[in-house]
GROMACS .gro file of C-alpha atoms in nm:
model
  411
    1UNK     CA    1  17.185  14.272  12.920
    2UNK     CA    2  16.911  14.163  13.155
    3UNK     CA    3  16.942  13.843  13.354
    4UNK     CA    4  16.607  13.685  13.421
    5UNK     CA    5  16.639  13.569  13.782
    6UNK     CA    6  16.377  13.296  13.764
    7UNK     CA    7  16.354  13.161  13.406
    8UNK     CA    8  16.082  12.911  13.322
    9UNK     CA    9  16.136  12.539  13.282
   10UNK     CA   10  16.011  12.402  12.949
   11UNK     CA   11  15.743  12.135  12.976
   12UNK     CA   12  15.759  11.905  12.677
   13UNK     CA   13  15.758  11.534  12.586
   14UNK     CA   14  16.135  11.477  12.595
   15UNK     CA   15  16.165  11.487  12.975
   16UNK     CA   16  15.999  11.212  13.175
   17UNK     CA   17  15.698  11.264  13.400
   18UNK     CA   18  15.642  11.105  13.739
   19UNK     CA   19  15.335  10.881  13.771
   20UNK     CA   20  15.183  11.163  13.978
   21UNK     CA   21  15.280  11.449  13.746
   22UNK     CA   22  14.929  11.539  13.635
   23UNK     CA   23  14.786  11.492  13.984
   24UNK     CA   24  15.042  11.709  14.162
   25UNK     CA   25  15.003  11.982  13.896
   26UNK     CA   26  14.645  12.026  14.011
   27UNK     CA   27  14.781  12.169  14.339
   28UNK     CA   28  14.964  12.457  14.175
   29UNK     CA   29  15.327  12.358  14.123
   30UNK     CA   30  15.522  12.685  14.113
   31UNK     CA   31  15.867  12.551  14.027
   32UNK     CA   32  16.009  12.237  13.869
   33UNK     CA   33  16.360  12.102  13.843
   34UNK     CA   34  16.476  11.788  13.666
   35UNK     CA   35  16.583  11.487  13.874
   36UNK     CA   36  16.668  11.147  13.732
   37UNK     CA   37  16.566  11.292  13.392
   38UNK     CA   38  16.216  11.350  13.532
   39UNK     CA   39  16.027  11.671  13.616
   40UNK     CA   40  16.039  11.725  13.991
   41UNK     CA   41  15.795  11.965  14.165
   42UNK     CA   42  16.012  12.178  14.394
   43UNK     CA   43  15.750  12.392  14.565
   44UNK     CA   44  15.398  12.526  14.537
   45UNK     CA   45  15.461  12.894  14.595
   46UNK     CA   46  15.583  12.930  14.956
   47UNK     CA   47  15.858  12.693  15.076
   48UNK     CA   48  15.850  12.842  15.427
   49UNK     CA   49  15.477  12.772  15.464
   50UNK     CA   50  15.546  12.419  15.337
   51UNK     CA   51  15.813  12.382  15.608
   52UNK     CA   52  15.569  12.473  15.884
   53UNK     CA   53  15.304  12.243  15.735
   54UNK     CA   54  15.555  11.958  15.754
   55UNK     CA   55  15.650  12.035  16.114
   56UNK     CA   56  15.297  12.079  16.246
   57UNK     CA   57  15.057  11.889  16.019
   58UNK     CA   58  15.064  11.636  15.738
   59UNK     CA   59  15.202  11.671  15.387
   60UNK     CA   60  15.187  11.484  15.057
   61UNK     CA   61  15.482  11.488  14.814
   62UNK     CA   62  15.520  11.377  14.454
   63UNK     CA   63  15.846  11.181  14.481
   64UNK     CA   64  15.799  10.978  14.165
   65UNK     CA   65  16.144  11.096  14.056
   66UNK     CA   66  16.287  10.834  14.290
   67UNK     CA   67  16.314  10.568  14.022
   68UNK     CA   68  16.314  10.209  14.141
   69UNK     CA   69  16.594   9.987  14.017
   70UNK     CA   70  16.463   9.635  14.076
   71UNK     CA   71  16.707   9.344  14.116
   72UNK     CA   72  16.578   8.987  14.107
   73UNK     CA   73  16.710   8.645  14.007
   74UNK     CA   74  16.914   8.364  14.162
   75UNK     CA   75  17.215   8.587  14.233
   76UNK     CA   76  17.020   8.894  14.343
   77UNK     CA   77  17.133   8.888  14.706
   78UNK     CA   78  17.503   8.838  14.630
   79UNK     CA   79  17.492   9.093  14.350
   80UNK     CA   80  17.312   9.362  14.552
   81UNK     CA   81  17.550   9.302  14.843
   82UNK     CA   82  17.834   9.366  14.598
   83UNK     CA   83  17.683   9.700  14.492
   84UNK     CA   84  17.634   9.855  14.837
   85UNK     CA   85  17.873   9.927  15.123
   86UNK     CA   86  17.651   9.787  15.401
   87UNK     CA   87  17.637   9.421  15.502
   88UNK     CA   88  17.304   9.294  15.369
   89UNK     CA   89  17.323   8.974  15.574
   90UNK     CA   90  17.196   9.211  15.843
   91UNK     CA   91  16.900   9.324  15.629
   92UNK     CA   92  16.594   9.104  15.675
   93UNK     CA   93  16.316   9.057  15.421
   94UNK     CA   94  16.073   9.342  15.495
   95UNK     CA   95  16.350   9.576  15.606
   96UNK     CA   96  16.482   9.896  15.447
   97UNK     CA   97  16.834  10.034  15.462
   98UNK     CA   98  16.984  10.368  15.371
   99UNK     CA   99  17.289  10.266  15.164
  100UNK     CA  100  17.580  10.400  14.964
  101UNK     CA  101  17.683  10.263  14.624
  102UNK     CA  102  18.049  10.337  14.560
  103UNK     CA  103  18.286  10.295  14.267
  104UNK     CA  104  18.630  10.132  14.271
  105UNK     CA  105  18.781  10.448  14.419
  106UNK     CA  106  18.525  10.465  14.699
  107UNK     CA  107  18.337  10.762  14.547
  108UNK     CA  108  17.966  10.773  14.623
  109UNK     CA  109  17.761  10.698  14.311
  110UNK     CA  110  17.422  10.714  14.481
  111UNK     CA  111  17.266  10.700  14.828
  112UNK     CA  112  16.929  10.526  14.786
  113UNK     CA  113  16.697  10.364  15.032
  114UNK     CA  114  16.714   9.989  14.971
  115UNK     CA  115  16.396   9.786  15.020
  116UNK     CA  116  16.427   9.410  15.062
  117UNK     CA  117  16.104   9.258  14.933
  118UNK     CA  118  16.221   8.893  14.921
  119UNK     CA  119  16.524   8.674  14.967
  120UNK     CA  120  16.633   8.766  14.612
  121UNK     CA  121  16.421   9.074  14.545
  122UNK     CA  122  16.544   9.430  14.604
  123UNK     CA  123  16.447   9.783  14.508
  124UNK     CA  124  16.696  10.068  14.511
  125UNK     CA  125  16.493  10.389  14.549
  126UNK     CA  126  16.737  10.618  14.377
  127UNK     CA  127  16.872  10.962  14.445
  128UNK     CA  128  16.969  11.169  14.142
  129UNK     CA  129  17.218  10.960  13.941
  130UNK     CA  130  17.189  10.682  13.685
  131UNK     CA  131  17.240  10.347  13.859
  132UNK     CA  132  17.038  10.131  13.619
  133UNK     CA  133  17.315  10.129  13.357
  134UNK     CA  134  17.589  10.095  13.622
  135UNK     CA  135  17.418   9.790  13.775
  136UNK     CA  136  17.359   9.627  13.438
  137UNK     CA  137  17.720   9.685  13.338
  138UNK     CA  138  17.854   9.534  13.660
  139UNK     CA  139  17.625   9.231  13.631
  140UNK     CA  140  17.718   9.174  13.268
  141UNK     CA  141  18.090   9.215  13.327
  142UNK     CA  142  18.101   8.979  13.625
  143UNK     CA  143  17.848   8.727  13.495
  144UNK     CA  144  17.583   8.748  13.767
  145UNK     CA  145  17.252   8.570  13.704
  146UNK     CA  146  17.020   8.861  13.782
  147UNK     CA  147  16.742   9.056  13.615
  148UNK     CA  148  16.774   9.433  13.650
  149UNK     CA  149  16.507   9.676  13.535
  150UNK     CA  150  16.347  10.006  13.621
  151UNK     CA  151  16.021   9.886  13.773
  152UNK     CA  152  15.689  10.055  13.699
  153UNK     CA  153  15.672  10.171  14.061
  154UNK     CA  154  15.631  10.523  14.194
  155UNK     CA  155  15.650  10.652  14.552
  156UNK     CA  156  15.470  10.935  14.723
  157UNK     CA  157  15.567  11.056  15.067
  158UNK     CA  158  15.320  11.125  15.347
  159UNK     CA  159  15.515  11.313  15.612
  160UNK     CA  160  15.456  11.513  15.926
  161UNK     CA  161  15.328  11.452  16.280
  162UNK     CA  162  14.974  11.374  16.159
  163UNK     CA  163  15.087  11.141  15.881
  164UNK     CA  164  15.026  10.831  16.094
  165UNK     CA  165  14.662  10.928  16.147
  166UNK     CA  166  14.609  10.974  15.772
  167UNK     CA  167  14.780  10.646  15.692
  168UNK     CA  168  14.555  10.468  15.942
  169UNK     CA  169  14.254  10.611  15.757
  170UNK     CA  170  14.388  10.471  15.429
  171UNK     CA  171  14.531  10.135  15.537
  172UNK     CA  172  14.382  10.058  15.876
  173UNK     CA  173  14.549  10.035  16.218
  174UNK     CA  174  14.807   9.775  16.112
  175UNK     CA  175  15.005  10.049  15.938
  176UNK     CA  176  15.094  10.190  16.280
  177UNK     CA  177  15.283   9.870  16.357
  178UNK     CA  178  15.534   9.919  16.074
  179UNK     CA  179  15.866   9.978  16.243
  180UNK     CA  180  16.115  10.249  16.154
  181UNK     CA  181  16.283  10.149  15.826
  182UNK     CA  182  16.049   9.851  15.783
  183UNK     CA  183  15.790   9.787  15.512
  184UNK     CA  184  15.457   9.611  15.458
  185UNK     CA  185  15.257   9.524  15.147
  186UNK     CA  186  14.891   9.612  15.097
  187UNK     CA  187  14.608   9.581  14.849
  188UNK     CA  188  14.424   9.913  14.832
  189UNK     CA  189  14.108   9.915  14.618
  190UNK     CA  190  14.275   9.689  14.363
  191UNK     CA  191  14.610   9.871  14.377
  192UNK     CA  192  14.924   9.685  14.486
  193UNK     CA  193  15.133   9.903  14.714
  194UNK     CA  194  15.433   9.878  14.944
  195UNK     CA  195  15.435  10.105  15.248
  196UNK     CA  196  15.766  10.186  15.415
  197UNK     CA  197  15.830  10.394  15.722
  198UNK     CA  198  16.093  10.610  15.559
  199UNK     CA  199  16.120  10.960  15.415
  200UNK     CA  200  16.336  11.259  15.336
  201UNK     CA  201  16.238  11.471  15.634
  202UNK     CA  202  16.349  11.324  15.971
  203UNK     CA  203  15.985  11.371  16.072
  204UNK     CA  204  15.728  11.098  16.131
  205UNK     CA  205  15.639  10.972  15.787
  206UNK     CA  206  15.582  10.705  15.528
  207UNK     CA  207  15.646  10.634  15.163
  208UNK     CA  208  15.381  10.457  14.956
  209UNK     CA  209  15.519  10.274  14.651
  210UNK     CA  210  15.245  10.191  14.403
  211UNK     CA  211  15.306   9.910  14.156
  212UNK     CA  212  15.168   9.954  13.802
  213UNK     CA  213  15.233  10.320  13.870
  214UNK     CA  214  15.176  10.434  13.512
  215UNK     CA  215  14.821  10.300  13.548
  216UNK     CA  216  14.743  10.355  13.918
  217UNK     CA  217  14.958  10.653  14.017
  218UNK     CA  218  14.694  10.922  13.987
  219UNK     CA  219  14.432  10.705  14.157
  220UNK     CA  220  14.665  10.643  14.451
  221UNK     CA  221  14.734  11.016  14.480
  222UNK     CA  222  14.364  11.100  14.480
  223UNK     CA  223  14.292  10.829  14.739
  224UNK     CA  224  14.555  10.961  14.979
  225UNK     CA  225  14.452  11.320  14.922
  226UNK     CA  226  14.088  11.243  14.994
  227UNK     CA  227  14.186  11.077  15.322
  228UNK     CA  228  14.423  11.358  15.416
  229UNK     CA  229  14.203  11.662  15.348
  230UNK     CA  230  14.006  11.629  15.676
  231UNK     CA  231  14.342  11.638  15.857
  232UNK     CA  232  14.447  11.958  15.678
  233UNK     CA  233  14.689  11.783  15.444
  234UNK     CA  234  14.908  12.013  15.231
  235UNK     CA  235  15.087  11.921  14.909
  236UNK     CA  236  15.450  12.032  14.924
  237UNK     CA  237  15.784  11.984  14.752
  238UNK     CA  238  16.102  11.844  14.907
  239UNK     CA  239  16.164  12.049  15.221
  240UNK     CA  240  16.531  12.135  15.211
  241UNK     CA  241  16.494  12.357  15.519
  242UNK     CA  242  16.412  12.049  15.723
  243UNK     CA  243  16.657  11.836  15.526
  244UNK     CA  244  16.948  12.063  15.613
  245UNK     CA  245  16.842  12.090  15.978
  246UNK     CA  246  16.845  11.710  15.994
  247UNK     CA  247  17.185  11.662  15.833
  248UNK     CA  248  17.033  11.473  15.539
  249UNK     CA  249  17.252  11.466  15.229
  250UNK     CA  250  17.163  11.575  14.875
  251UNK     CA  251  17.326  11.381  14.590
  252UNK     CA  252  17.496  11.622  14.352
  253UNK     CA  253  17.539  11.890  14.620
  254UNK     CA  254  17.679  11.745  14.941
  255UNK     CA  255  17.801  11.420  14.789
  256UNK     CA  256  17.926  11.347  14.438
  257UNK     CA  257  18.126  11.075  14.268
  258UNK     CA  258  18.433  11.250  14.415
  259UNK     CA  259  18.313  11.218  14.775
  260UNK     CA  260  18.382  10.907  14.982
  261UNK     CA  261  18.170  10.799  15.282
  262UNK     CA  262  18.439  10.883  15.536
  263UNK     CA  263  18.438  11.246  15.421
  264UNK     CA  264  18.071  11.290  15.497
  265UNK     CA  265  18.120  11.290  15.873
  266UNK     CA  266  17.826  11.289  16.114
  267UNK     CA  267  17.869  10.919  16.187
  268UNK     CA  268  17.815  10.792  15.833
  269UNK     CA  269  18.117  10.563  15.887
  270UNK     CA  270  17.874  10.295  16.010
  271UNK     CA  271  17.740  10.267  15.655
  272UNK     CA  272  18.065  10.107  15.538
  273UNK     CA  273  18.092   9.743  15.652
  274UNK     CA  274  18.462   9.680  15.603
  275UNK     CA  275  18.453   9.386  15.844
  276UNK     CA  276  18.205   9.180  15.645
  277UNK     CA  277  18.341   8.869  15.476
  278UNK     CA  278  18.193   8.947  15.135
  279UNK     CA  279  18.354   9.193  14.898
  280UNK     CA  280  18.181   9.506  14.766
  281UNK     CA  281  18.278   9.756  14.500
  282UNK     CA  282  18.505  10.014  14.658
  283UNK     CA  283  18.594   9.804  14.964
  284UNK     CA  284  18.971   9.800  14.908
  285UNK     CA  285  18.982  10.173  14.841
  286UNK     CA  286  18.768  10.256  15.143
  287UNK     CA  287  18.980  10.034  15.369
  288UNK     CA  288  19.288  10.222  15.251
  289UNK     CA  289  19.118  10.560  15.299
  290UNK     CA  290  19.011  10.470  15.651
  291UNK     CA  291  19.363  10.357  15.743
  292UNK     CA  292  19.523  10.671  15.599
  293UNK     CA  293  19.253  10.912  15.720
  294UNK     CA  294  19.066  11.170  15.514
  295UNK     CA  295  19.199  11.510  15.416
  296UNK     CA  296  18.863  11.688  15.418
  297UNK     CA  297  18.522  11.647  15.579
  298UNK     CA  298  18.171  11.785  15.550
  299UNK     CA  299  18.114  12.006  15.853
  300UNK     CA  300  17.815  12.190  15.993
  301UNK     CA  301  17.842  12.568  15.977
  302UNK     CA  302  17.646  12.865  16.101
  303UNK     CA  303  17.677  13.151  15.858
  304UNK     CA  304  17.640  13.518  15.944
  305UNK     CA  305  17.491  13.796  15.736
  306UNK     CA  306  17.145  13.848  15.597
  307UNK     CA  307  16.903  13.554  15.595
  308UNK     CA  308  16.971  13.313  15.312
  309UNK     CA  309  16.687  13.158  15.114
  310UNK     CA  310  16.519  12.821  15.143
  311UNK     CA  311  16.764  12.639  14.910
  312UNK     CA  312  16.454  12.522  14.725
  313UNK     CA  313  16.385  12.863  14.577
  314UNK     CA  314  16.683  12.911  14.346
  315UNK     CA  315  16.871  13.120  14.604
  316UNK     CA  316  17.180  12.897  14.593
  317UNK     CA  317  17.275  12.856  14.230
  318UNK     CA  318  17.636  12.761  14.303
  319UNK     CA  319  17.826  12.638  14.612
  320UNK     CA  320  17.948  12.924  14.831
  321UNK     CA  321  18.330  12.959  14.848
  322UNK     CA  322  18.483  12.928  15.196
  323UNK     CA  323  18.790  13.130  15.291
  324UNK     CA  324  19.037  13.101  15.578
  325UNK     CA  325  19.260  13.402  15.582
  326UNK     CA  326  19.358  13.477  15.225
  327UNK     CA  327  19.306  13.121  15.107
  328UNK     CA  328  18.996  12.967  14.951
  329UNK     CA  329  18.976  12.640  15.141
  330UNK     CA  330  18.643  12.480  15.058
  331UNK     CA  331  18.279  12.523  14.966
  332UNK     CA  332  17.940  12.542  15.136
  333UNK     CA  333  17.742  12.270  14.961
  334UNK     CA  334  17.395  12.333  15.108
  335UNK     CA  335  17.270  12.631  15.309
  336UNK     CA  336  16.946  12.799  15.414
  337UNK     CA  337  16.788  13.020  15.678
  338UNK     CA  338  16.624  12.794  15.935
  339UNK     CA  339  16.291  12.950  16.039
  340UNK     CA  340  16.281  12.789  16.381
  341UNK     CA  341  16.652  12.827  16.463
  342UNK     CA  342  16.639  13.180  16.318
  343UNK     CA  343  16.989  13.161  16.173
  344UNK     CA  344  17.169  13.056  15.857
  345UNK     CA  345  17.287  12.695  15.864
  346UNK     CA  346  17.460  12.470  15.616
  347UNK     CA  347  17.727  12.215  15.537
  348UNK     CA  348  18.079  12.300  15.424
  349UNK     CA  349  18.342  12.066  15.279
  350UNK     CA  350  18.658  12.177  15.456
  351UNK     CA  351  19.015  12.060  15.509
  352UNK     CA  352  19.017  11.823  15.806
  353UNK     CA  353  19.223  12.068  16.016
  354UNK     CA  354  18.944  12.328  15.986
  355UNK     CA  355  18.658  12.100  16.094
  356UNK     CA  356  18.713  12.134  16.469
  357UNK     CA  357  18.407  12.280  16.640
  358UNK     CA  358  18.438  12.653  16.688
  359UNK     CA  359  18.672  12.707  16.393
  360UNK     CA  360  18.602  13.041  16.228
  361UNK     CA  361  18.602  13.085  15.851
  362UNK     CA  362  18.447  13.323  15.601
  363UNK     CA  363  18.185  13.239  15.340
  364UNK     CA  364  18.113  13.432  15.022
  365UNK     CA  365  17.734  13.444  14.992
  366UNK     CA  366  17.541  13.626  14.718
  367UNK     CA  367  17.533  13.927  14.954
  368UNK     CA  368  17.908  13.927  15.012
  369UNK     CA  369  18.169  13.774  15.242
  370UNK     CA  370  18.047  13.700  15.596
  371UNK     CA  371  18.178  13.520  15.900
  372UNK     CA  372  18.092  13.156  15.974
  373UNK     CA  373  18.170  12.907  16.249
  374UNK     CA  374  18.194  12.527  16.251
  375UNK     CA  375  17.919  12.372  16.465
  376UNK     CA  376  17.780  12.022  16.528
  377UNK     CA  377  17.537  11.868  16.280
  378UNK     CA  378  17.259  11.762  16.260
  379UNK     CA  379  17.123  12.091  16.383
  380UNK     CA  380  16.795  11.945  16.516
  381UNK     CA  381  16.709  11.606  16.677
  382UNK     CA  382  17.050  11.442  16.622
  383UNK     CA  383  16.933  11.101  16.752
  384UNK     CA  384  16.624  11.092  16.523
  385UNK     CA  385  16.386  11.055  16.816
  386UNK     CA  386  16.107  11.229  16.620
  387UNK     CA  387  16.075  10.985  16.327
  388UNK     CA  388  16.125  10.681  16.555
  389UNK     CA  389  15.825  10.760  16.774
  390UNK     CA  390  15.574  10.489  16.870
  391UNK     CA  391  15.290  10.562  16.631
  392UNK     CA  392  15.015  10.406  16.841
  393UNK     CA  393  15.107  10.634  17.131
  394UNK     CA  394  15.145  10.932  16.897
  395UNK     CA  395  14.802  10.899  16.739
  396UNK     CA  396  14.637  10.829  17.076
  397UNK     CA  397  14.786  11.149  17.212
  398UNK     CA  398  14.669  11.347  16.911
  399UNK     CA  399  14.315  11.212  16.951
  400UNK     CA  400  14.316  11.309  17.318
  401UNK     CA  401  14.425  11.661  17.227
  402UNK     CA  402  14.145  11.692  16.971
  403UNK     CA  403  13.884  11.571  17.221
  404UNK     CA  404  14.004  11.832  17.467
  405UNK     CA  405  13.929  12.114  17.225
  406UNK     CA  406  13.589  11.986  17.105
  407UNK     CA  407  13.321  12.206  17.268
  408UNK     CA  408  13.111  12.007  17.515
  409UNK     CA  409  12.735  12.035  17.508
  410UNK     CA  410  12.587  12.237  17.793
  411UNK     CA  411  12.249  12.067  17.753
   0.00000   0.00000   0.00000
C-alpha cells in the first residue's frame, strides 16, 4: 500500500471559515489545518522564508481561528476571575493578560490572551479548545449573572520589526503609544476595531480585532495589506520556528487537559495566583500540587541527528518518544530545526529528575534514535526584550536607516 505523505484537506461547508478566509486564500495558502473547528492557514509554501520575513520585515496572519468568548453582565468580573488562575484585580481596563483556565484537578483547559474592555467586559482570545460551553456550564451551575457568547470578532496579527511602521500608517502615531500587553480602540473607515500589542511570535507586533467581523473582515484585511505592501509585507502562517525558539506553548501539543501549570516550567508559576483572596477553579488542586511538587516538567532540549522540519510542515505527526537507558521516559512535544541557531530544538516532558541542565537522553525521531541534551528555554531572547521595545524609538531608528541608504542628488 502507498501512504500519501501530504494528503489534501477537504474544503466544504461543514467546517467553519475565519472572517479572513477568502482574503487570505488570495495569497496562496498551501496547507490548512483545523483549529477551533475552523480552517487555519498553516503556510503559503515556504515556512522557512516566512520565518525570515517575520524576523526581518513585517507579516500579516489570518488568526481568525482565535475565537473570542465574550463575557459581560453584572457578575462578569467575579465570574471571569473564577475561570482563570491569575488575579484579575491586577488587570486594569485596557490591559491584556496571558492566562490559564484550569479544571478542578488543575489541568490546563486553555491558555488564551484575556482582553479587559470594561469593568465587566472581557474577551478570551482562545487557543484550540472549546471554552464557550465550559464557561456557560460553569455560569449556569453556579448561578452567575453573566452573558457569554462567541462574539462576531476576528483578529489578524501584524508582526515583525516593521509592524509598528505599518500600524502607524493605518492608525496614526497614537498606535505607537500602546504599551506591551495593552489595548486601544479605533474607528477605521467605519470599522470598529480593538488593537492590542500582543502576538504569537515574541517579536514586535500587534493584533487587530475587528468587530462585525463577518461583515468587515475582508475589508480590514485589504486595508492592512494595502498599507503594508510598500513595507514589503508578507502573508504568513503561524511561525512555529519562532514560537519554539521563544518558549511559547501550543495547546494540544505542549499542554493538554492533563498538564498543570507547574509542569510547564520556564517561570509559568507566576501565572497561578494562589495568594489571592478570591477562589478560582483548580485553586485547591494547584495549591496541593505546589506543596507536594511535580513529578515531571517540560524541559528545553537540543536534539542531534539530521535537521528536523519546521513543525508547521507536517514533519512531526506524533510526539517523539524520549528514552533514558532502556526506559521510555517521556515525549518531545514540539521540535524543529532553528534556521538561525542551526540546530534542532524542542520541548520534552520529562520526569523531574531528568530535567537538570546537561542531562543526556535519547529521542526517537522519524530518522531514528539520536542523542539529546536538556538545555535552558526559551532558546532566544528569554527576557522578551524584543517585543517590549519602545516603538517610537524603533520606528525613528528605522527611518534613519532608510534615509541613509537613499541616494543623494549630486546636482
